CSV table of N, CA and C in Angstrom, one decimal:
chain,number,residue,atom,x,y,z
A,1,MET,N,63.8,124.1,82.2
A,1,MET,CA,64.4,123.0,83.0
A,1,MET,C,65.8,123.5,83.4
A,2,THR,N,66.0,123.4,84.7
A,2,THR,CA,67.3,123.9,85.3
A,2,THR,C,68.1,122.7,85.8
A,3,HIS,N,69.4,122.9,85.7
A,3,HIS,CA,70.3,121.8,86.2
A,3,HIS,C,70.9,122.2,87.5
A,4,LEU,N,70.4,123.2,88.2
A,4,LEU,CA,70.9,123.6,89.4
A,4,LEU,C,71.0,122.5,90.5
A,5,PRO,N,69.9,121.7,90.7
A,5,PRO,CA,70.0,120.7,91.8
A,5,PRO,C,71.1,119.7,91.5
A,6,PHE,N,71.3,119.3,90.2
A,6,PHE,CA,72.4,118.4,89.8
A,6,PHE,C,73.7,119.0,90.1
A,7,ILE,N,73.9,120.2,89.8
A,7,ILE,CA,75.2,120.9,90.0
A,7,ILE,C,75.5,121.0,91.5
A,8,ILE,N,74.5,121.4,92.3
A,8,ILE,CA,74.7,121.5,93.7
A,8,ILE,C,75.1,120.1,94.3
A,9,ALA,N,74.4,119.1,93.9
A,9,ALA,CA,74.7,117.7,94.4
A,9,ALA,C,76.1,117.3,94.0
A,10,ALA,N,76.4,117.5,92.7
A,10,ALA,CA,77.8,117.1,92.3
A,10,ALA,C,78.8,117.8,93.0
A,11,PHE,N,78.6,119.1,93.3
A,11,PHE,CA,79.6,119.9,94.0
A,11,PHE,C,79.7,119.4,95.5
A,12,ALA,N,78.6,119.1,96.1
A,12,ALA,CA,78.6,118.6,97.4
A,12,ALA,C,79.3,117.2,97.5
A,13,VAL,N,79.1,116.4,96.6
A,13,VAL,CA,79.8,115.1,96.6
A,13,VAL,C,81.3,115.3,96.4
A,14,PHE,N,81.7,116.2,95.5
A,14,PHE,CA,83.1,116.6,95.3
A,14,PHE,C,83.7,117.0,96.6
A,15,LEU,N,83.0,117.9,97.3
A,15,LEU,CA,83.6,118.5,98.6
A,15,LEU,C,83.7,117.4,99.6
A,16,LEU,N,82.7,116.5,99.7
A,16,LEU,CA,82.8,115.4,100.6
A,16,LEU,C,84.0,114.4,100.4
A,17,VAL,N,84.2,114.1,99.1
A,17,VAL,CA,85.3,113.2,98.8
A,17,VAL,C,86.6,113.9,99.0
A,18,LEU,N,86.7,115.2,98.7
A,18,LEU,CA,87.9,116.0,99.0
A,18,LEU,C,88.2,116.1,100.5
A,19,ALA,N,87.2,116.3,101.3
A,19,ALA,CA,87.4,116.3,102.8
A,19,ALA,C,87.8,114.9,103.3
A,20,CYS,N,87.2,113.8,102.8
A,20,CYS,CA,87.6,112.5,103.2
A,20,CYS,C,89.1,112.2,102.8
A,21,ASP,N,89.5,112.6,101.7
A,21,ASP,CA,90.9,112.4,101.2
A,21,ASP,C,91.8,113.2,102.1
A,22,ALA,N,91.5,114.5,102.4
A,22,ALA,CA,92.4,115.3,103.3
A,22,ALA,C,92.5,114.7,104.7
A,23,LEU,N,91.4,114.2,105.2
A,23,LEU,CA,91.4,113.7,106.6
A,23,LEU,C,92.2,112.4,106.6
A,24,GLY,N,92.1,111.5,105.6
A,24,GLY,CA,92.8,110.3,105.5
A,24,GLY,C,94.3,110.6,105.4
A,25,SER,N,94.7,111.6,104.6
A,25,SER,CA,96.1,111.9,104.5
A,25,SER,C,96.6,112.4,105.8
A,26,TRP,N,95.9,113.3,106.5
A,26,TRP,CA,96.3,113.9,107.7
A,26,TRP,C,96.5,112.8,108.8
A,27,LEU,N,95.6,111.8,108.8
A,27,LEU,CA,95.7,110.7,109.8
A,27,LEU,C,96.9,109.8,109.5
A,28,ARG,N,97.1,109.5,108.2
A,28,ARG,CA,98.3,108.7,107.9
A,28,ARG,C,99.6,109.4,108.2
A,29,LEU,N,99.7,110.7,108.0
A,29,LEU,CA,100.9,111.5,108.3
A,29,LEU,C,101.1,111.5,109.8
A,30,ARG,N,100.0,111.7,110.6
A,30,ARG,CA,100.1,111.7,112.0
A,30,ARG,C,100.6,110.4,112.6
A,31,HIS,N,100.1,109.3,112.0
A,31,HIS,CA,100.5,108.0,112.4
A,31,HIS,C,102.0,107.7,112.1
A,32,ALA,N,102.4,108.2,110.9
A,32,ALA,CA,103.9,108.0,110.5
A,32,ALA,C,104.8,108.8,111.5
A,33,ARG,N,104.4,110.0,111.8
A,33,ARG,CA,105.2,110.8,112.7
A,33,ARG,C,105.3,110.2,114.1
A,34,GLN,N,104.2,109.6,114.6
A,34,GLN,CA,104.2,108.9,115.9
A,34,GLN,C,105.2,107.7,115.9
A,35,GLN,N,105.1,107.0,114.8
A,35,GLN,CA,106.0,105.8,114.6
A,35,GLN,C,107.5,106.3,114.6
A,36,ALA,N,107.7,107.3,113.9
A,36,ALA,CA,109.1,107.8,113.8
A,36,ALA,C,109.6,108.3,115.1
A,37,LEU,N,108.7,109.0,115.9
A,37,LEU,CA,109.1,109.4,117.2
A,37,LEU,C,109.4,108.3,118.2
A,38,ARG,N,108.6,107.2,118.1
A,38,ARG,CA,108.8,106.1,119.0
A,38,ARG,C,110.1,105.3,118.6
A,39,ARG,N,110.3,105.2,117.3
A,39,ARG,CA,111.6,104.6,116.8
A,39,ARG,C,112.8,105.4,117.3
A,40,GLN,N,112.7,106.7,117.2
A,40,GLN,CA,113.8,107.5,117.7
A,40,GLN,C,114.1,107.4,119.2
A,41,GLN,N,113.0,107.3,120.0
A,41,GLN,CA,113.1,107.1,121.4
A,41,GLN,C,113.7,105.8,121.7
A,42,ARG,N,113.3,104.7,121.0
A,42,ARG,CA,113.9,103.4,121.3
A,42,ARG,C,115.4,103.4,121.0
A,43,LEU,N,115.8,104.0,119.9
A,43,LEU,CA,117.2,104.1,119.5
A,43,LEU,C,118.0,104.8,120.5
A,44,GLN,N,117.4,105.9,121.0
A,44,GLN,CA,118.1,106.7,122.0
A,44,GLN,C,118.3,105.9,123.3
A,45,ALA,N,117.2,105.2,123.7
A,45,ALA,CA,117.2,104.4,124.9
A,45,ALA,C,118.2,103.3,124.8
A,46,ARG,N,118.3,102.7,123.6
A,46,ARG,CA,119.3,101.6,123.4
A,46,ARG,C,120.7,102.1,123.4
A,47,SER,N,121.0,103.3,122.9
A,47,SER,CA,122.3,103.9,122.9
A,47,SER,C,122.7,104.4,124.3
A,48,ASN,N,121.8,104.8,125.1
A,48,ASN,CA,122.0,105.3,126.4
A,48,ASN,C,122.3,104.2,127.4
A,49,ALA,N,121.9,103.0,127.1
A,49,ALA,CA,122.1,101.9,128.0
A,49,ALA,C,123.6,101.5,128.0
A,50,ALA,N,124.3,101.7,129.2
A,50,ALA,CA,125.7,101.5,129.3
A,50,ALA,C,126.1,100.1,129.2
A,51,THR,N,125.5,99.3,130.1
A,51,THR,CA,125.8,97.9,130.1
A,51,THR,C,124.5,97.1,130.2
A,52,PRO,N,124.4,96.1,129.4
A,52,PRO,CA,123.2,95.3,129.5
A,52,PRO,C,123.0,94.6,130.8
A,53,ALA,N,121.8,94.5,131.3
A,53,ALA,CA,121.5,93.8,132.5
A,53,ALA,C,121.7,92.3,132.4
A,54,PRO,N,122.3,91.6,133.4
A,54,PRO,CA,122.5,90.2,133.2
A,54,PRO,C,121.1,89.5,133.2
A,55,LEU,N,121.1,88.4,132.5
A,55,LEU,CA,119.9,87.6,132.4
A,55,LEU,C,119.6,86.9,133.7
A,56,ALA,N,118.4,87.0,134.2
A,56,ALA,CA,118.1,86.4,135.4
A,56,ALA,C,118.1,84.8,135.4
A,57,GLY,N,117.8,84.3,134.3
A,57,GLY,CA,117.7,82.8,134.2
A,57,GLY,C,119.0,82.2,133.8
A,58,GLU,N,120.0,82.9,133.6
A,58,GLU,CA,121.3,82.4,133.1
A,58,GLU,C,122.1,81.7,134.3
A,59,LEU,N,122.6,80.5,134.0
A,59,LEU,CA,123.3,79.8,135.0
A,59,LEU,C,124.8,80.2,135.0
A,60,SER,N,125.4,80.3,136.1
A,60,SER,CA,126.8,80.6,136.2
A,60,SER,C,127.6,79.4,136.6
A,61,ARG,N,128.8,79.3,136.3
A,61,ARG,CA,129.7,78.2,136.6
A,61,ARG,C,130.7,78.5,137.7
């Protein structure tokens, strides 16, 4: 009686779980980097705006 099929199946499951974990971590890191880049671009655009545009619906006296 050999345990080779069980060992191969267990190793295959281990590799599958390891690959899913690595892919999930990579996707989360990519998403976090994109959010940080967008936040930085918004802050730069906000600081580069010299004067705020007047509100169109504002009444003047």
